Tab-separated table of C-alpha atoms in Angstrom:
chain	number	residue	atom	x	y	z
A	155	MET	CA	-12.608	59.000	83.644
A	156	PRO	CA	-16.078	59.717	84.995
A	157	ASP	CA	-18.595	57.002	85.268
A	158	ARG	CA	-20.881	55.913	82.366
A	159	ILE	CA	-24.001	58.074	82.366
A	160	SER	CA	-27.587	57.251	81.751
A	161	GLN	CA	-29.876	58.719	78.862
A	162	GLN	CA	-32.156	60.130	81.414
A	163	GLU	CA	-29.358	62.177	83.277
A	164	ILE	CA	-28.357	63.744	79.962
A	165	ASN	CA	-31.945	64.500	79.001
A	166	ASP	CA	-32.701	66.076	82.323
A	167	THR	CA	-29.642	68.206	82.281
A	168	LEU	CA	-30.470	69.369	78.760
A	169	TRP	CA	-33.953	70.319	79.689
A	170	ARG	CA	-32.684	72.299	82.789
A	171	ALA	CA	-30.378	74.239	80.336
A	172	CYS	CA	-33.515	75.652	78.702
A	173	ASP	CA	-34.040	77.736	81.713
A	174	THR	CA	-31.539	80.198	80.240
A	175	PHE	CA	-34.103	81.167	77.693
A	176	ARG	CA	-37.424	80.417	79.275
A	177	GLY	CA	-39.559	83.602	79.658
A	178	THR	CA	-37.313	85.492	77.256
A	179	LEU	CA	-38.043	83.613	73.996
A	180	ASP	CA	-40.654	81.468	72.647
A	181	PRO	CA	-39.735	77.727	72.576
A	182	ALA	CA	-40.048	77.897	68.813
A	183	GLN	CA	-37.216	80.300	68.729
A	184	TYR	CA	-34.950	79.180	71.451
A	185	LYS	CA	-35.040	75.419	70.535
A	186	ASP	CA	-32.510	76.156	67.727
A	187	TYR	CA	-29.984	77.794	70.090
A	188	LEU	CA	-30.205	74.723	72.451
A	189	LEU	CA	-29.967	72.128	69.563
A	190	VAL	CA	-27.077	73.848	67.884
A	191	MET	CA	-25.183	74.259	71.269
A	192	LEU	CA	-25.863	70.436	71.826
A	193	PHE	CA	-24.468	69.531	68.442
A	194	LEU	CA	-21.385	71.778	68.921
A	195	LYS	CA	-20.651	70.105	72.425
A	196	TYR	CA	-21.049	66.708	70.997
A	197	VAL	CA	-18.712	67.059	67.923
A	198	SER	CA	-16.195	68.775	70.221
A	199	ASP	CA	-16.215	65.971	72.688
A	200	VAL	CA	-15.944	63.329	70.012
A	201	TRP	CA	-12.994	65.279	68.563
A	202	THR	CA	-11.299	65.560	72.016
A	203	ASP	CA	-11.645	61.742	72.435
A	204	LYS	CA	-10.217	61.022	69.105
A	205	GLN	CA	-7.267	63.351	69.668
A	206	GLU	CA	-6.446	61.708	72.979
A	207	GLU	CA	-6.719	58.171	71.431
A	208	LEU	CA	-4.493	59.092	68.600
A	209	GLN	CA	-2.002	60.846	70.597
A	210	GLU	CA	-1.712	57.748	72.737
A	211	ARG	CA	-1.454	55.562	69.656
A	212	HIS	CA	1.152	57.556	67.951
A	213	LYS	CA	3.036	58.356	71.107
A	214	GLY	CA	2.599	62.113	70.801
A	215	ASP	CA	3.833	62.461	67.219
A	216	LYS	CA	1.875	65.551	66.032
A	217	VAL	CA	2.359	65.050	62.418
A	218	ARG	CA	0.850	61.661	62.349
A	219	VAL	CA	-1.863	62.679	64.818
A	220	GLU	CA	-2.941	65.588	62.565
A	221	ARG	CA	-2.845	63.326	59.389
A	222	ALA	CA	-5.027	60.735	61.156
A	223	LEU	CA	-7.459	63.424	62.419
A	224	GLY	CA	-7.855	64.627	58.678
A	225	ARG	CA	-9.345	61.268	57.803
A	226	GLU	CA	-12.186	61.338	60.390
A	227	ARG	CA	-15.855	61.523	59.693
A	228	PHE	CA	-15.764	65.269	60.446
A	229	VAL	CA	-13.243	68.001	61.457
A	230	VAL	CA	-13.487	70.457	64.348
A	231	PRO	CA	-11.312	73.533	63.702
A	232	PRO	CA	-9.637	74.902	66.996
A	233	GLU	CA	-11.876	78.109	66.978
A	234	SER	CA	-15.014	76.036	66.703
A	235	HIS	CA	-14.329	73.774	69.687
A	236	PHE	CA	-16.716	74.165	72.649
A	237	LYS	CA	-13.726	74.499	75.099
A	238	TYR	CA	-12.191	77.412	73.029
A	239	LEU	CA	-15.624	79.177	73.308
A	240	TYR	CA	-16.234	78.251	76.956
A	241	ASP	CA	-12.792	79.718	77.851
A	242	ARG	CA	-13.947	82.985	76.254
A	243	ARG	CA	-17.357	83.074	77.827
A	244	ASP	CA	-16.681	86.505	79.404
A	245	ALA	CA	-15.609	88.029	76.105
A	246	PRO	CA	-17.639	91.133	75.180
A	247	ASN	CA	-18.228	89.722	71.651
A	248	ILE	CA	-18.976	86.144	72.693
A	249	GLY	CA	-21.991	85.990	70.287
A	250	GLU	CA	-19.702	86.898	67.367
A	251	LEU	CA	-17.146	84.357	68.458
A	252	ILE	CA	-19.750	81.499	68.510
A	253	ASN	CA	-21.053	82.519	65.034
A	254	ILE	CA	-17.475	82.401	63.619
A	255	GLY	CA	-16.866	79.021	65.247
A	256	LEU	CA	-20.122	77.653	63.481
A	257	GLU	CA	-18.981	79.108	60.250
A	258	GLN	CA	-15.654	77.431	60.510
A	259	ILE	CA	-17.072	74.027	61.393
A	260	GLU	CA	-19.293	74.319	58.389
A	261	ASP	CA	-16.448	75.288	55.982
A	262	ALA	CA	-14.478	72.309	57.268
A	263	ASN	CA	-17.386	69.833	56.658
A	264	ARG	CA	-18.884	71.348	53.714
A	265	ALA	CA	-20.194	68.106	52.168
A	266	LYS	CA	-22.233	67.252	55.256
A	267	LEU	CA	-23.038	70.683	56.861
A	268	GLU	CA	-23.097	73.369	54.006
A	269	ASN	CA	-25.422	76.083	54.940
A	270	VAL	CA	-26.752	74.391	58.148
A	271	PHE	CA	-26.052	77.298	60.386
A	272	ARG	CA	-27.091	80.109	58.097
A	273	ASN	CA	-30.355	80.638	59.912
A	274	ILE	CA	-28.853	80.742	63.429
A	275	ASP	CA	-27.319	83.997	64.924
A	276	PHE	CA	-25.855	83.986	68.359
A	277	ASN	CA	-25.219	87.562	68.114
A	278	SER	CA	-28.952	88.507	67.421
A	279	GLU	CA	-30.284	91.538	69.348
A	280	PRO	CA	-34.017	90.885	68.491
A	281	TYR	CA	-33.793	87.246	69.827
A	282	LEU	CA	-31.123	87.415	72.572
A	283	GLY	CA	-31.321	91.059	73.684
A	284	GLU	CA	-28.950	93.951	74.061
A	285	THR	CA	-25.228	93.228	74.361
A	286	LYS	CA	-25.115	92.967	78.216
A	287	ASP	CA	-28.263	90.785	78.433
A	288	ARG	CA	-27.115	88.753	75.368
A	289	ASN	CA	-23.672	88.155	76.823
A	290	ARG	CA	-25.204	86.957	80.192
A	291	ARG	CA	-27.470	84.485	78.500
A	292	LEU	CA	-24.705	83.177	76.308
A	293	LYS	CA	-22.391	82.833	79.336
A	294	ASN	CA	-25.143	80.873	81.097
A	295	LEU	CA	-25.695	78.586	78.169
A	296	LEU	CA	-21.973	77.788	77.849
A	297	GLN	CA	-21.861	77.043	81.590
A	298	ASP	CA	-25.035	74.819	81.321
A	299	PHE	CA	-23.195	72.748	78.588
A	300	SER	CA	-19.955	72.685	80.476
A	301	ASN	CA	-21.717	70.660	83.351
A	302	PRO	CA	-19.756	67.460	83.853
A	303	VAL	CA	-22.814	65.334	83.216
A	304	LEU	CA	-22.790	66.611	79.631
A	305	ASP	CA	-19.389	65.205	78.998
A	306	LEU	CA	-20.376	63.419	75.819
A	307	ARG	CA	-17.229	61.680	74.777
A	308	PRO	CA	-17.903	58.283	73.294
A	309	SER	CA	-15.505	56.776	75.780
A	310	ARG	CA	-17.892	57.831	78.516
A	311	ILE	CA	-21.307	57.723	76.888
A	312	GLY	CA	-20.807	54.586	74.861
A	313	THR	CA	-23.100	54.346	71.730
A	314	LEU	CA	-23.543	57.148	69.386
A	315	ASP	CA	-27.413	56.868	69.658
A	316	VAL	CA	-27.247	58.243	73.226
A	317	ILE	CA	-26.705	61.765	71.735
A	318	GLY	CA	-29.093	61.204	68.802
A	319	ASN	CA	-31.790	60.148	71.413
A	320	ALA	CA	-31.123	63.282	73.452
A	321	TYR	CA	-31.509	65.332	70.336
A	322	GLU	CA	-34.709	63.726	69.545
A	323	TYR	CA	-35.904	64.117	73.186
A	324	LEU	CA	-35.434	67.821	73.034
A	325	ILE	CA	-37.006	68.110	69.566
A	326	GLY	CA	-39.943	66.128	71.022
A	327	HIS	CA	-40.217	68.309	74.087
A	328	PHE	CA	-40.149	71.450	72.175
A	329	ALA	CA	-42.896	70.150	69.783
A	330	SER	CA	-44.982	69.223	72.745
A	331	ASP	CA	-44.461	72.584	74.481
A	332	ALA	CA	-45.041	74.702	71.477
A	333	GLY	CA	-47.429	72.474	69.639
A	334	LYS	CA	-47.474	73.227	65.852
A	335	LYS	CA	-45.546	76.424	66.452
A	336	GLY	CA	-42.571	74.321	67.542
A	337	GLY	CA	-41.250	74.511	63.962
A	338	GLU	CA	-41.874	70.964	62.677
A	339	PHE	CA	-44.625	68.479	63.126
A	340	TYR	CA	-42.635	65.852	65.051
A	341	THR	CA	-43.517	62.188	64.679
A	342	PRO	CA	-43.426	60.352	68.057
A	343	ALA	CA	-40.849	57.647	68.171
A	344	GLU	CA	-43.375	54.811	68.709
A	345	VAL	CA	-45.358	55.814	65.531
A	346	ALA	CA	-42.087	56.089	63.574
A	347	THR	CA	-41.173	52.521	64.787
A	348	LEU	CA	-44.551	51.296	63.660
A	349	LEU	CA	-44.178	52.682	60.311
A	350	ALA	CA	-40.754	51.356	59.965
A	351	LYS	CA	-41.927	47.797	60.898
A	352	LEU	CA	-44.825	47.981	58.448
A	353	LEU	CA	-42.683	49.133	55.486
A	354	GLU	CA	-39.935	46.544	56.110
A	355	PRO	CA	-37.029	48.389	54.432
A	356	LYS	CA	-34.336	45.997	53.111
A	357	LYS	CA	-30.632	46.087	52.377
A	358	GLY	CA	-29.784	48.338	49.432
A	359	ASP	CA	-33.141	50.171	49.558
A	360	THR	CA	-33.561	53.812	48.842
A	361	ILE	CA	-35.861	55.511	51.536
A	362	CYS	CA	-37.484	58.984	50.909
A	363	ASP	CA	-39.503	61.244	53.262
A	364	PRO	CA	-40.720	64.105	51.156
A	365	ALA	CA	-41.910	66.227	54.265
A	366	CYS	CA	-39.034	65.110	56.552
A	367	GLY	CA	-39.216	67.612	59.266
A	368	SER	CA	-36.235	67.061	61.736
A	369	GLY	CA	-35.655	63.668	60.273
A	370	SER	CA	-36.611	61.429	63.040
A	371	LEU	CA	-39.134	59.397	61.061
A	372	LEU	CA	-36.660	58.962	58.152
A	373	ILE	CA	-33.732	57.800	60.577
A	374	ARG	CA	-36.081	55.269	62.278
A	375	VAL	CA	-37.085	53.724	58.993
A	376	ALA	CA	-33.470	53.681	57.734
A	377	LYS	CA	-32.197	51.990	60.936
A	378	GLU	CA	-34.802	49.228	60.577
A	379	VAL	CA	-32.683	47.905	57.637
A	380	GLY	CA	-30.219	46.574	60.329
A	381	SER	CA	-27.133	47.415	58.310
A	382	PRO	CA	-25.672	50.770	56.853
A	383	ASP	CA	-26.609	49.492	53.425
A	384	TYR	CA	-29.211	52.029	52.470
A	385	TYR	CA	-29.647	55.520	50.959
A	386	VAL	CA	-31.650	58.252	52.544
A	387	TYR	CA	-33.411	61.187	50.850
A	388	GLY	CA	-35.611	63.902	52.179
A	389	GLN	CA	-37.105	67.350	51.454
A	390	GLU	CA	-38.172	70.022	54.075
A	391	VAL	CA	-39.921	73.209	53.418
A	392	ASN	CA	-38.762	75.023	56.616
A	393	GLY	CA	-35.116	76.298	56.561
A	394	GLY	CA	-34.677	75.960	60.291
A	395	THR	CA	-36.184	72.468	60.481
A	396	TRP	CA	-34.102	71.413	57.304
A	397	ALA	CA	-30.895	72.531	59.349
A	398	LEU	CA	-32.123	70.365	62.335
A	399	CYS	CA	-32.595	67.478	60.007
A	400	LYS	CA	-29.033	67.715	58.536
A	401	MET	CA	-27.631	67.851	62.146
A	402	ASN	CA	-29.802	64.958	63.162
A	403	MET	CA	-28.474	62.796	60.365
A	404	PHE	CA	-24.984	63.728	61.216
A	405	LEU	CA	-25.389	62.983	64.787
A	406	HIS	CA	-26.940	59.508	63.996
A	407	GLY	CA	-24.116	58.608	61.685
A	408	VAL	CA	-26.355	58.680	58.616
A	409	ASP	CA	-23.690	60.082	56.229
A	410	ASN	CA	-25.317	58.773	52.880
A	411	ALA	CA	-28.361	61.172	53.281
A	412	GLN	CA	-29.441	63.811	50.635
A	413	ILE	CA	-31.655	66.264	52.411
A	414	GLU	CA	-32.974	69.102	50.171
A	415	TRP	CA	-34.574	72.378	51.244
A	416	GLY	CA	-37.746	73.328	49.449
A	417	ASP	CA	-41.435	72.975	48.938
A	418	THR	CA	-42.138	69.301	47.712
A	419	LEU	CA	-45.442	70.026	46.243
A	420	ASN	CA	-44.522	73.140	44.230
A	421	ASN	CA	-40.889	72.458	43.768
A	422	PRO	CA	-39.737	68.887	44.168
A	423	LYS	CA	-35.884	68.712	44.385
A	424	LEU	CA	-35.391	64.980	44.332
A	425	ILE	CA	-35.467	64.614	40.663
A	426	GLU	CA	-33.444	62.866	37.946
A	427	GLY	CA	-33.528	64.777	34.595
A	428	ASP	CA	-37.121	65.741	34.016
A	429	HIS	CA	-38.471	62.873	36.134
A	430	LEU	CA	-39.126	62.385	39.785
A	431	LYS	CA	-36.357	60.167	41.396
A	432	LYS	CA	-38.076	56.873	42.365
A	433	PHE	CA	-37.609	55.125	45.772
A	434	ASN	CA	-38.131	51.634	47.219
A	435	VAL	CA	-39.691	53.091	50.320
A	436	VAL	CA	-41.526	56.438	50.598
A	437	VAL	CA	-42.708	57.527	54.023
A	438	ALA	CA	-44.003	60.801	55.586
A	439	ASN	CA	-46.075	62.435	58.207
A	440	PRO	CA	-47.062	65.496	56.241
A	441	PRO	CA	-48.827	68.494	57.771
A	442	PHE	CA	-52.553	67.603	58.152
A	443	SER	CA	-54.839	69.280	55.727
A	444	LEU	CA	-52.458	72.012	54.624
A	445	ASP	CA	-54.183	75.036	53.199
A	446	LYS	CA	-53.138	77.016	50.099
A	447	TRP	CA	-50.666	74.283	48.974
A	448	GLY	CA	-50.594	75.285	45.307
A	449	ALA	CA	-53.633	73.694	43.721
A	450	GLU	CA	-53.643	76.329	40.986
A	451	GLN	CA	-50.410	74.980	39.619
A	452	ALA	CA	-51.232	71.228	39.860
A	453	ALA	CA	-52.805	70.848	36.278
A	454	ALA	CA	-49.514	72.095	34.714
A	455	ASP	CA	-47.279	69.938	37.012
A	456	PRO	CA	-44.319	68.942	34.835
A	457	PHE	CA	-44.044	65.533	36.760
A	458	ARG	CA	-47.862	64.702	36.263
A	459	ARG	CA	-48.166	63.817	39.845
A	460	PHE	CA	-51.818	64.828	39.948
A	461	HIS	CA	-53.205	62.984	36.953
A	462	ARG	CA	-55.704	61.180	39.126
A	463	GLY	CA	-57.195	64.598	39.969
A	464	THR	CA	-56.364	67.855	41.713
A	465	PRO	CA	-56.866	67.734	45.504
A	466	PRO	CA	-58.871	70.819	46.948
A	467	LYS	CA	-56.806	73.941	47.518
A	468	SER	CA	-57.557	73.907	51.158
A	469	LYS	CA	-56.440	70.458	51.860
A	470	ALA	CA	-53.134	69.057	50.672
A	471	ASP	CA	-53.457	65.526	52.148
A	472	TYR	CA	-54.009	63.821	48.708
A	473	ALA	CA	-51.332	66.058	47.083
A	474	PHE	CA	-48.810	64.624	49.371
A	475	ILE	CA	-50.295	61.083	48.920
A	476	SER	CA	-50.187	61.512	45.042
A	477	HIS	CA	-46.573	62.716	45.202
A	478	MET	CA	-45.556	59.805	47.365
A	479	VAL	CA	-47.219	57.218	45.149
A	480	GLU	CA	-45.669	58.547	42.034
A	481	ALA	CA	-42.176	58.673	43.699
A	482	ALA	CA	-42.294	54.844	44.526
A	483	VAL	CA	-40.476	52.437	42.100
A	484	GLU	CA	-42.990	50.493	39.892
A	485	ASP	CA	-41.524	47.181	40.884
A	486	GLY	CA	-42.796	46.729	44.537
A	487	GLY	CA	-42.371	50.349	45.803
A	488	ARG	CA	-43.917	50.737	49.377
A	489	VAL	CA	-45.532	53.950	50.643
A	490	GLY	CA	-46.640	54.663	54.298
A	491	VAL	CA	-48.348	57.968	55.089
A	492	ILE	CA	-49.949	59.371	58.271
A	493	ALA	CA	-53.073	61.360	57.362
A	494	PRO	CA	-56.221	62.673	59.118
A	495	HIS	CA	-59.281	60.427	58.966
A	496	GLY	CA	-60.890	62.771	56.531
A	497	VAL	CA	-58.907	61.317	53.705
A	498	LEU	CA	-60.727	57.991	54.156
A	499	PHE	CA	-64.199	59.339	53.543
A	500	ARG	CA	-64.335	63.059	52.076
A	501	GLY	CA	-66.084	63.271	48.817
A	502	GLY	CA	-65.478	65.566	45.759
A	503	ALA	CA	-61.925	65.634	44.294
A	504	GLU	CA	-60.597	63.617	47.032
A	505	GLY	CA	-63.215	60.909	46.654
A	506	LYS	CA	-62.387	60.614	42.952
A	507	ILE	CA	-58.503	60.338	43.674
A	508	ARG	CA	-59.142	57.770	46.376
A	509	GLN	CA	-61.291	55.694	43.961
A	510	LYS	CA	-58.665	55.678	41.341
A	511	LEU	CA	-55.963	54.684	43.760
A	512	ILE	CA	-58.183	51.822	44.792
A	513	GLU	CA	-59.087	50.762	41.153
A	514	GLU	CA	-55.339	50.832	40.363
A	515	ASN	CA	-54.823	48.232	43.063
A	516	LEU	CA	-52.351	50.532	45.069
A	517	LEU	CA	-54.015	50.442	48.411
A	518	GLU	CA	-52.749	47.725	50.868
A	519	ALA	CA	-54.015	48.698	54.162
A	520	VAL	CA	-55.836	51.346	56.363
A	521	ILE	CA	-54.836	51.410	60.026
A	522	GLY	CA	-56.710	53.587	62.580
A	523	LEU	CA	-54.466	55.011	65.393
A	524	PRO	CA	-55.490	56.188	68.787
A	525	THR	CA	-56.411	59.908	69.532
A	526	ASN	CA	-53.754	62.304	70.908
A	527	LEU	CA	-50.639	60.680	69.765
A	528	PHE	CA	-49.186	63.540	68.004
A	529	PHE	CA	-47.804	66.804	69.451
A	530	GLY	CA	-49.942	69.926	68.585
A	531	THR	CA	-53.160	68.043	67.703
A	532	GLY	CA	-55.575	65.591	69.566
A	533	ILE	CA	-57.192	64.519	66.307
A	534	PRO	CA	-57.087	60.811	65.485
A	535	ALA	CA	-54.868	59.777	62.550
A	536	ALA	CA	-54.702	56.835	60.255
A	537	ILE	CA	-51.861	55.201	58.347
A	538	LEU	CA	-52.451	54.337	54.666
A	539	LEU	CA	-50.107	51.749	53.111
A	540	PHE	CA	-49.729	51.536	49.303
A	541	ARG	CA	-47.729	49.120	47.279
A	542	LYS	CA	-46.809	48.977	43.607
A	543	ALA	CA	-47.179	45.615	41.695
A	544	ARG	CA	-49.383	43.906	44.306
A	545	THR	CA	-50.196	40.304	44.044
A	546	THR	CA	-53.697	40.439	45.704
A	547	THR	CA	-56.529	43.106	45.467
A	548	ASP	CA	-57.719	42.754	49.035
A	549	VAL	CA	-57.296	45.607	51.512
A	550	MET	CA	-56.609	45.210	55.202
A	551	PHE	CA	-58.518	47.398	57.571
A	552	ILE	CA	-57.179	47.485	61.285
A	553	ASP	CA	-58.708	49.480	64.101
A	554	ALA	CA	-55.940	49.944	66.564
A	555	SER	CA	-57.616	53.118	68.145
A	556	ARG	CA	-58.305	51.392	71.484
A	557	ASP	CA	-54.751	49.967	72.254
A	558	TYR	CA	-52.384	52.528	73.818
A	559	ALA	CA	-50.926	53.728	77.027
A	560	ASP	CA	-52.773	56.706	78.410
A	561	GLU	CA	-50.163	59.152	79.717
A	562	LYS	CA	-50.618	62.702	81.167
A	563	ARG	CA	-49.839	64.815	78.199
A	564	GLN	CA	-49.935	62.378	75.453
A	565	ASN	CA	-51.168	58.835	74.397
A	566	ARG	CA	-48.441	56.454	73.450
A	567	LEU	CA	-48.200	53.199	71.465
A	568	ARG	CA	-46.758	50.308	73.609
A	569	PRO	CA	-44.431	47.775	72.105
A	570	GLN	CA	-47.197	45.216	72.277
A	571	ASP	CA	-49.556	47.518	70.369
A	572	ILE	CA	-47.060	47.939	67.611
A	573	GLU	CA	-46.483	44.148	67.460
A	574	LYS	CA	-50.155	43.366	67.351
A	575	ILE	CA	-50.668	45.845	64.330
A	576	VAL	CA	-47.611	44.382	62.457
A	577	ALA	CA	-48.541	40.700	63.108
A	578	THR	CA	-52.124	41.420	62.144
A	579	LEU	CA	-51.096	42.890	58.734
A	580	LYS	CA	-48.764	40.074	58.116
A	581	GLY	CA	-51.497	37.375	58.987
A	582	ALA	CA	-53.915	39.169	56.544
A	583	ARG	CA	-56.987	37.615	58.267
A	584	ASP	CA	-60.032	38.924	60.098
A	585	VAL	CA	-59.627	39.519	63.796
A	586	ASP	CA	-62.953	40.117	65.671
A	587	LYS	CA	-63.591	43.715	66.522
A	588	TYR	CA	-59.969	44.563	65.263
A	589	ALA	CA	-59.373	43.795	61.774
A	590	HIS	CA	-60.880	42.886	58.396
A	591	ARG	CA	-59.594	41.727	55.068
A	592	SER	CA	-61.835	43.396	52.598
A	593	ARG	CA	-62.348	42.319	48.983
A	594	VAL	CA	-62.364	45.188	46.557
A	595	GLU	CA	-66.024	44.525	45.663
A	596	GLU	CA	-66.963	45.368	49.275
A	597	ILE	CA	-65.063	48.801	49.085
A	598	ARG	CA	-66.960	49.466	45.679
A	599	ASP	CA	-70.325	48.703	47.378
A	600	ASN	CA	-69.350	51.239	50.034
A	601	ASP	CA	-68.787	53.855	47.200
A	602	TYR	CA	-64.959	53.765	47.869
A	603	ASN	CA	-65.609	55.138	51.415
A	604	LEU	CA	-62.742	53.811	53.499
A	605	ASN	CA	-64.103	54.858	56.974
A	606	ILE	CA	-62.896	51.875	59.241
A	607	PRO	CA	-66.201	51.348	61.123
A	608	ARG	CA	-67.799	50.279	57.789
A	609	TYR	CA	-65.333	47.392	57.716
A	610	VAL	CA	-64.450	46.711	61.316
A	611	GLU	CA	-67.456	46.189	63.668
A	612	THR	CA	-66.201	47.417	67.066
A	613	LEU	CA	-69.571	47.889	68.997
A	614	GLU	CA	-70.102	45.456	71.774
A	615	GLN	CA	-73.348	43.450	71.459
A	616	GLU	CA	-75.782	44.814	73.975
A	617	ALA	CA	-77.233	42.357	76.415
A	618	ASN	CA	-80.932	41.542	76.042
A	619	VAL	CA	-83.123	43.886	77.991
A	620	ASP	CA	-85.824	42.325	80.378
A	621	LEU	CA	-88.566	44.928	80.062
A	622	ALA	CA	-90.876	43.306	82.597
A	623	ALA	CA	-87.948	43.436	85.279
A	624	ILE	CA	-87.196	47.149	84.414
A	625	GLN	CA	-90.924	48.063	84.650
A	626	GLN	CA	-91.092	46.297	88.121
A	627	GLU	CA	-87.936	48.266	89.208
A	628	ILE	CA	-89.513	51.622	88.103
A	629	THR	CA	-92.737	50.845	90.013
A	630	SER	CA	-90.777	49.995	93.072
A	631	LEU	CA	-88.707	53.296	92.816
A	632	GLU	CA	-91.806	55.396	92.314
A	633	ALA	CA	-93.474	53.834	95.467
A	634	GLU	CA	-90.178	54.520	97.441
A	635	LEU	CA	-90.169	58.207	96.183
A	636	SER	CA	-93.796	58.708	97.008
A	637	GLU	CA	-93.167	57.394	100.488
A	638	THR	CA	-90.137	59.739	101.003
A	639	ARG	CA	-92.209	62.853	99.890
A	640	HIS	CA	-94.722	61.924	102.426
A	641	ALA	CA	-92.259	61.721	105.168
A	642	VAL	CA	-90.688	64.967	104.339
A	643	SER	CA	-94.087	66.640	104.174
A	644	HIS	CA	-94.883	65.166	107.640
A	645	HIS	CA	-91.699	66.570	109.182
A	646	LEU	CA	-92.231	70.058	107.543
A	647	ARG	CA	-95.776	70.194	109.207
A	648	ILE	CA	-94.177	69.282	112.618
A	649	LEU	CA	-91.780	72.110	112.203
A	650	GLY	CA	-94.591	74.463	111.216
A	651	ILE	CA	-93.180	74.849	107.675
A	652	HIS	CA	-95.696	74.378	104.983
A	653	GLY	CA	-94.365	72.430	101.848
C-alpha cells in the first residue's frame, strides 16, 4: 500500500490537472469538468477500498460481498467506475462513455444525486472542441487523475475530509481566478468558521443557507455542532453551482441535506404548506447588492417576507436579510449574514427596514471585517447577527477591520482574529478602539445609522503639537535653503553659467 499522503500533495496535483484545459476554456467553464472528475475518482476509490475489505472479510464469497455492497452509503455501477473509463481512454467515443457512467451513478444513487450531472456534458463540441481535440483532452484528464498521488482510497488518505478539503481548495482557486465569473460567490473558510462560531449551532438544530452556493459555508456551520445530529437545508439559484453543492454535501458525508434549486427571493422552495419553513440557524453570504432581484413582486409576496418595506430594486441586500429573519424560528432563532457596509447606513427604503428590525429588537451585533477577504471583490463587508426572542436590547458593535494576515492575493482572518471577535461578542463589554456595547437609545439618536465608526472610536489621539518648536524648525530650514541657493549660484558663476 502506498504511504499516506498530505493534503498539500493532493491539492497541488489537482491544480496541475487544470493545465489540460487552461487556454482552451474559461475557468468558469472548466471547473465543472475538474470537480466532477474529482468526485468520480473519489467515489470509485472508496468503492474499490470497500470491495477489497469485504472480499477479505467474506473470504471471496461473491454473493455476500454484493449484498454487503448494496447496503453502503452509495453505489458505483461497473461502467461508472473511474478504472473502467481510464481503461477506455483511447476509445473514439470516450466523452459519451463518461456521460453514460455519470448517468448510471446518478440512477444508482437517486436520493442523493438526482439531476446532479444534468448540466455537464463530456461530449460537448462547443466546450471541449471537435472529436479529435476533445478525445485528446479527455484522455489527458483521465491520465491526470490516474496519477498515483490521487489514489484517494480511505485506507490511504485517512479521513473523509481530505477529499472535501481538496474539493473546497479547487472551488476556492476557481473563485479566486475567475472572480465573480467563477460561478458562485465563494465564502473563504476562515469567514465561514467565524460565522459558525458566532451562531453556535447545537445538537438537533436545523440549519439553512438560502443562497448556499457550493455549500462550504453551510457545511462549516453544520460541522460546528460536533455530532451528526443536525439537519441541513439550502437553496441555490445557479444550476451548475447547485450541482457542486450536492456533490460537496455527498463528499463531506452530509447525507441529511435538502438542497433545492431555484431563486430564493422569487420562488422559495423551503416551505411547509403555505408558510416558509423555519430554522434554528439561518446563515448566508448572498450576492452583494444584487440588481433586478424582483422588487416589483415583493408587495404581493405570499409569505409576507417584506412587511417591513420593499428594498430598492437595484439592491437585494435587505431582501435577503428580510427573508432570513422571517425564516428563523420565533423561539431563539439565530441569523448571520454577510453584507456590504452600505446596509449599515443607506437611507430610503433600506433605512426604514433597518429601523424596524432594530425597533423589533432583532439586531444583536454588527461586526466590521477587513477589506479584500472575499474572492472577486475588494470591498469591505460586515456581519450582521440577528436573534429572535432576545433578553437584552443592547447591540454589540465590533470593528475587526484591522486584524488580519496580509497575503499576496487575499487578506485572511487568522485563528486569533476569529477568537478575539467571538470572545468579544460573548463578553458583551466595551473594548477600547475595538468594540462598543450600544444602548438602543444611542442608535435612535444616530437616526438608526449603524455605521461602525459612530460607535467604535478607532482614531489614535494625536500628540500635542509644539507650534514654537515647529516655527523654529521652519526658520532653520529656510536659512539652510537660502545658503544652498547662494552656493549653487556661486558655482554657476564660476562655470560661466548664469542662473
